[in-house]
């Protein structure tokens, strides 16, 4: 998961939780620090864990799409024929 998220995932998770109306027992949004603790296994919270999984799946799909597009772009370059410089 850390490869997909890299840095700054806690703000995205926090925004997703706010969008869904998920808040702490005190009625306040979960802090980025608490989200990081759940991600790293120091705390447990099903709502945050579900949001992390949902966000992971979205980001993973996006990364795979980008990798596919890169391969398409870089693998479709035409190589110059033997004996030519490749210039037109």
CSV table of N, CA and C in Angstrom, one decimal:
chain,number,residue,atom,x,y,z
A,1,UNK,N,0.8,-1.2,0.0
A,1,UNK,CA,0.0,0.0,0.0
A,1,UNK,C,0.9,1.3,0.0
A,2,UNK,N,2.0,1.2,0.7
A,2,UNK,CA,2.8,2.4,0.8
A,2,UNK,C,3.4,2.8,-0.5
A,3,UNK,N,3.6,1.9,-1.5
A,3,UNK,CA,4.1,2.2,-2.8
A,3,UNK,C,3.1,3.0,-3.6
A,4,UNK,N,1.8,2.6,-3.4
A,4,UNK,CA,0.7,3.3,-4.1
A,4,UNK,C,0.4,4.7,-3.5
A,5,UNK,N,0.4,4.7,-2.2
A,5,UNK,CA,0.0,6.0,-1.5
A,5,UNK,C,1.2,7.0,-1.6
A,6,UNK,N,2.4,6.6,-1.4
A,6,UNK,CA,3.6,7.5,-1.3
A,6,UNK,C,3.3,8.5,-0.1
A,7,UNK,N,3.2,9.7,-0.4
A,7,UNK,CA,3.0,10.7,0.7
A,7,UNK,C,1.7,11.5,0.5
A,8,UNK,N,1.2,12.0,1.6
A,8,UNK,CA,0.0,12.9,1.5
A,8,UNK,C,-1.3,12.1,1.4
A,9,UNK,N,-1.3,10.8,1.7
A,9,UNK,CA,-2.5,10.1,1.6
A,9,UNK,C,-3.5,10.5,2.7
A,10,UNK,N,-3.0,10.9,3.8
A,10,UNK,CA,-3.9,11.2,5.0
A,10,UNK,C,-5.0,12.3,4.7
A,11,UNK,N,-4.6,13.3,3.9
A,11,UNK,CA,-5.5,14.3,3.5
A,11,UNK,C,-6.6,13.8,2.6
A,12,UNK,N,-6.2,12.9,1.7
A,12,UNK,CA,-7.2,12.3,0.8
A,12,UNK,C,-8.2,11.4,1.6
A,13,UNK,N,-7.6,10.6,2.5
A,13,UNK,CA,-8.5,9.8,3.4
A,13,UNK,C,-9.4,10.6,4.2
A,14,UNK,N,-8.9,11.7,4.8
A,14,UNK,CA,-9.7,12.6,5.6
A,14,UNK,C,-10.8,13.2,4.7
A,15,UNK,N,-10.5,13.6,3.5
A,15,UNK,CA,-11.5,14.2,2.6
A,15,UNK,C,-12.6,13.2,2.3
A,16,UNK,N,-12.2,11.9,2.1
A,16,UNK,CA,-13.2,10.9,1.8
A,16,UNK,C,-14.1,10.6,3.0
A,17,UNK,N,-13.5,10.6,4.2
A,17,UNK,CA,-14.3,10.4,5.4
A,17,UNK,C,-15.3,11.5,5.6
A,18,UNK,N,-14.8,12.8,5.4
A,18,UNK,CA,-15.7,13.9,5.5
A,18,UNK,C,-16.8,13.9,4.5
A,19,UNK,N,-16.5,13.4,3.3
A,19,UNK,CA,-17.5,13.3,2.2
A,19,UNK,C,-18.6,12.3,2.6
A,20,UNK,N,-18.2,11.3,3.3
A,20,UNK,CA,-19.1,10.2,3.8
A,20,UNK,C,-19.8,10.6,5.1
A,21,UNK,N,-19.3,11.7,5.7
A,21,UNK,CA,-19.9,12.1,7.0
A,21,UNK,C,-19.4,11.2,8.2
A,22,UNK,N,-18.3,10.6,8.0
A,22,UNK,CA,-17.7,9.8,9.1
A,22,UNK,C,-16.8,10.7,10.0
A,23,UNK,N,-17.2,10.7,11.3
A,23,UNK,CA,-16.4,11.6,12.2
A,23,UNK,C,-16.1,10.8,13.5
A,24,UNK,N,-15.3,11.4,14.3
A,24,UNK,CA,-14.9,10.7,15.6
A,24,UNK,C,-16.1,10.7,16.6
A,25,UNK,N,-15.9,10.0,17.7
A,25,UNK,CA,-17.0,10.0,18.7
A,25,UNK,C,-17.4,11.4,19.2
A,26,UNK,N,-16.4,12.3,19.1
A,26,UNK,CA,-16.6,13.7,19.6
A,26,UNK,C,-17.3,14.5,18.5
A,27,UNK,N,-17.6,13.9,17.3
A,27,UNK,CA,-18.2,14.6,16.2
A,27,UNK,C,-17.3,15.5,15.4
A,28,UNK,N,-16.0,15.3,15.6
A,28,UNK,CA,-15.0,16.0,14.8
A,28,UNK,C,-14.4,15.1,13.7
A,29,UNK,N,-13.9,15.7,12.7
A,29,UNK,CA,-13.2,14.9,11.6
A,29,UNK,C,-12.0,14.3,12.3
A,30,UNK,N,-11.6,13.1,11.8
A,30,UNK,CA,-10.4,12.4,12.2
A,30,UNK,C,-9.2,13.2,11.8
A,31,UNK,N,-8.2,13.3,12.7
A,31,UNK,CA,-7.0,14.0,12.4
A,31,UNK,C,-6.1,13.2,11.4
A,32,UNK,N,-5.2,13.9,10.7
A,32,UNK,CA,-4.3,13.2,9.8
A,32,UNK,C,-3.4,12.3,10.7
A,33,UNK,N,-3.0,12.8,11.8
A,33,UNK,CA,-2.2,12.0,12.7
A,33,UNK,C,-2.8,10.6,13.1
A,34,UNK,N,-4.1,10.7,13.4
A,34,UNK,CA,-4.8,9.5,13.8
A,34,UNK,C,-5.0,8.5,12.6
A,35,UNK,N,-5.2,9.1,11.4
A,35,UNK,CA,-5.3,8.3,10.2
A,35,UNK,C,-4.0,7.6,9.9
A,36,UNK,N,-2.8,8.4,10.1
A,36,UNK,CA,-1.5,7.8,9.9
A,36,UNK,C,-1.3,6.6,10.9
A,37,UNK,N,-1.8,6.8,12.2
A,37,UNK,CA,-1.6,5.7,13.2
A,37,UNK,C,-2.4,4.5,12.8
A,38,UNK,N,-3.6,4.7,12.2
A,38,UNK,CA,-4.4,3.5,11.8
A,38,UNK,C,-3.7,2.8,10.6
A,39,UNK,N,-3.2,3.6,9.7
A,39,UNK,CA,-2.5,3.1,8.5
A,39,UNK,C,-1.3,2.3,9.0
A,40,UNK,N,-0.5,2.7,9.9
A,40,UNK,CA,0.7,2.1,10.4
A,40,UNK,C,0.4,1.0,11.5
A,41,UNK,N,-0.8,0.8,11.8
A,41,UNK,CA,-1.2,-0.3,12.7
A,41,UNK,C,-1.1,0.0,14.2
A,42,UNK,N,-0.9,1.3,14.6
A,42,UNK,CA,-0.9,1.6,16.0
A,42,UNK,C,-2.3,1.7,16.6
A,43,UNK,N,-3.2,2.1,15.8
A,43,UNK,CA,-4.6,2.2,16.2
A,43,UNK,C,-5.5,1.4,15.2
A,44,UNK,N,-6.7,1.1,15.6
A,44,UNK,CA,-7.6,0.4,14.8
A,44,UNK,C,-8.9,1.1,14.7
A,45,UNK,N,-9.4,1.3,13.4
A,45,UNK,CA,-10.7,1.9,13.2
A,45,UNK,C,-11.2,1.4,11.9
A,46,UNK,N,-12.4,0.7,11.9
A,46,UNK,CA,-12.9,0.1,10.7
A,46,UNK,C,-13.3,1.1,9.6
A,47,UNK,N,-13.8,2.3,10.0
A,47,UNK,CA,-14.2,3.3,9.0
A,47,UNK,C,-12.9,3.8,8.3
A,48,UNK,N,-11.9,4.1,9.0
A,48,UNK,CA,-10.7,4.6,8.4
A,48,UNK,C,-10.0,3.5,7.5
A,49,UNK,N,-10.0,2.3,8.1
A,49,UNK,CA,-9.4,1.2,7.3
A,49,UNK,C,-10.2,0.9,6.0
A,50,UNK,N,-11.5,1.0,6.0
A,50,UNK,CA,-12.3,0.9,4.8
A,50,UNK,C,-12.0,2.0,3.8
A,51,UNK,N,-11.9,3.2,4.3
A,51,UNK,CA,-11.6,4.4,3.5
A,51,UNK,C,-10.2,4.2,2.9
A,52,UNK,N,-9.2,3.7,3.6
A,52,UNK,CA,-7.9,3.5,3.1
A,52,UNK,C,-7.9,2.5,2.0
A,53,UNK,N,-8.7,1.4,2.2
A,53,UNK,CA,-8.8,0.4,1.1
A,53,UNK,C,-9.4,0.9,-0.1
A,54,UNK,N,-10.5,1.7,0.1
A,54,UNK,CA,-11.2,2.3,-1.1
A,54,UNK,C,-10.3,3.2,-1.8
A,55,UNK,N,-9.6,4.1,-1.1
A,55,UNK,CA,-8.7,5.0,-1.8
A,55,UNK,C,-7.5,4.3,-2.4
A,56,UNK,N,-7.0,3.2,-1.8
A,56,UNK,CA,-6.0,2.4,-2.4
A,56,UNK,C,-6.4,1.8,-3.7
A,57,UNK,N,-7.6,1.3,-3.8
A,57,UNK,CA,-8.1,0.6,-5.0
A,57,UNK,C,-8.2,1.7,-6.1
A,58,UNK,N,-8.7,2.9,-5.8
A,58,UNK,CA,-8.8,3.9,-6.8
A,58,UNK,C,-7.4,4.4,-7.3
A,59,UNK,N,-6.5,4.6,-6.4
A,59,UNK,CA,-5.1,5.0,-6.8
A,59,UNK,C,-4.4,3.9,-7.6
A,60,UNK,N,-4.6,2.7,-7.2
A,60,UNK,CA,-4.0,1.5,-7.8
A,60,UNK,C,-4.5,1.4,-9.3
A,61,UNK,N,-5.7,1.6,-9.5
A,61,UNK,CA,-6.3,1.6,-10.8
A,61,UNK,C,-5.7,2.7,-11.7
A,62,UNK,N,-5.6,3.9,-11.1
A,62,UNK,CA,-5.1,5.1,-11.8
A,62,UNK,C,-3.6,4.8,-12.1
A,63,UNK,N,-2.8,4.3,-11.2
A,63,UNK,CA,-1.4,4.0,-11.5
A,63,UNK,C,-1.3,3.0,-12.6
A,64,UNK,N,-2.1,2.0,-12.6
A,64,UNK,CA,-2.0,1.0,-13.7
A,64,UNK,C,-2.4,1.6,-15.0
A,65,UNK,N,-3.4,2.5,-15.0
A,65,UNK,CA,-3.8,3.1,-16.3
A,65,UNK,C,-2.6,4.0,-16.8
A,66,UNK,N,-2.0,4.7,-15.9
A,66,UNK,CA,-0.8,5.6,-16.3
A,66,UNK,C,0.3,4.7,-16.9
A,67,UNK,N,0.6,3.6,-16.2
A,67,UNK,CA,1.7,2.7,-16.6
A,67,UNK,C,1.3,2.1,-18.0
A,68,UNK,N,0.1,1.8,-18.2
A,68,UNK,CA,-0.4,1.2,-19.5
A,68,UNK,C,-0.2,2.3,-20.6
A,69,UNK,N,-0.6,3.5,-20.3
A,69,UNK,CA,-0.4,4.6,-21.3
A,69,UNK,C,1.0,4.9,-21.6
A,70,UNK,N,1.9,4.9,-20.6
A,70,UNK,CA,3.3,5.1,-20.8
A,70,UNK,C,3.9,4.0,-21.7
A,71,UNK,N,3.5,2.7,-21.5
A,71,UNK,CA,4.0,1.6,-22.3
A,71,UNK,C,3.5,1.8,-23.8
A,72,UNK,N,2.3,2.2,-23.9
A,72,UNK,CA,1.7,2.4,-25.3
A,72,UNK,C,2.5,3.5,-26.0
A,73,UNK,N,2.8,4.6,-25.3
A,73,UNK,CA,3.5,5.7,-25.9
A,73,UNK,C,4.9,5.4,-26.3
A,74,UNK,N,5.6,4.8,-25.3
A,74,UNK,CA,7.1,4.5,-25.5
A,74,UNK,C,7.3,3.3,-26.4
A,75,UNK,N,6.4,2.3,-26.4
A,75,UNK,CA,6.6,1.1,-27.2
A,75,UNK,C,6.2,1.3,-28.7
A,76,UNK,N,5.4,2.3,-28.9
A,76,UNK,CA,4.9,2.5,-30.3
A,76,UNK,C,5.8,3.4,-31.1
A,77,UNK,N,6.9,3.8,-30.6
A,77,UNK,CA,7.8,4.6,-31.4
A,77,UNK,C,8.4,3.8,-32.5
A,78,UNK,N,8.4,4.3,-33.7
A,78,UNK,CA,8.9,3.6,-34.9
A,78,UNK,C,10.5,3.7,-34.9
A,79,UNK,N,11.1,2.6,-35.0
A,79,UNK,CA,12.6,2.6,-35.1
A,79,UNK,C,13.0,2.9,-36.5
A,80,UNK,N,14.1,3.7,-36.7
A,80,UNK,CA,14.6,3.9,-38.0
A,80,UNK,C,15.1,2.6,-38.7
A,81,UNK,N,14.9,2.6,-40.0
A,81,UNK,CA,15.3,1.4,-40.8
A,81,UNK,C,16.8,1.3,-40.8
A,82,UNK,N,17.3,0.1,-41.0
A,82,UNK,CA,18.8,0.0,-41.1
A,82,UNK,C,19.4,0.8,-42.2
A,83,UNK,N,20.5,1.5,-41.9
A,83,UNK,CA,21.1,2.3,-42.9
A,83,UNK,C,20.6,3.7,-43.0
A,84,UNK,N,19.7,4.1,-42.2
A,84,UNK,CA,19.2,5.4,-42.2
A,84,UNK,C,19.4,6.1,-40.9
A,85,UNK,N,19.4,7.4,-40.8
A,85,UNK,CA,19.6,8.1,-39.6
A,85,UNK,C,18.3,8.2,-38.8
A,86,UNK,N,17.2,7.9,-39.4
A,86,UNK,CA,15.9,8.1,-38.7
A,86,UNK,C,15.3,9.5,-39.0
A,87,UNK,N,16.1,10.4,-39.6
A,87,UNK,CA,15.6,11.7,-39.9
A,87,UNK,C,14.8,11.7,-41.2
A,88,UNK,N,13.9,12.5,-41.3
A,88,UNK,CA,13.1,12.6,-42.6
A,88,UNK,C,13.6,13.6,-43.5
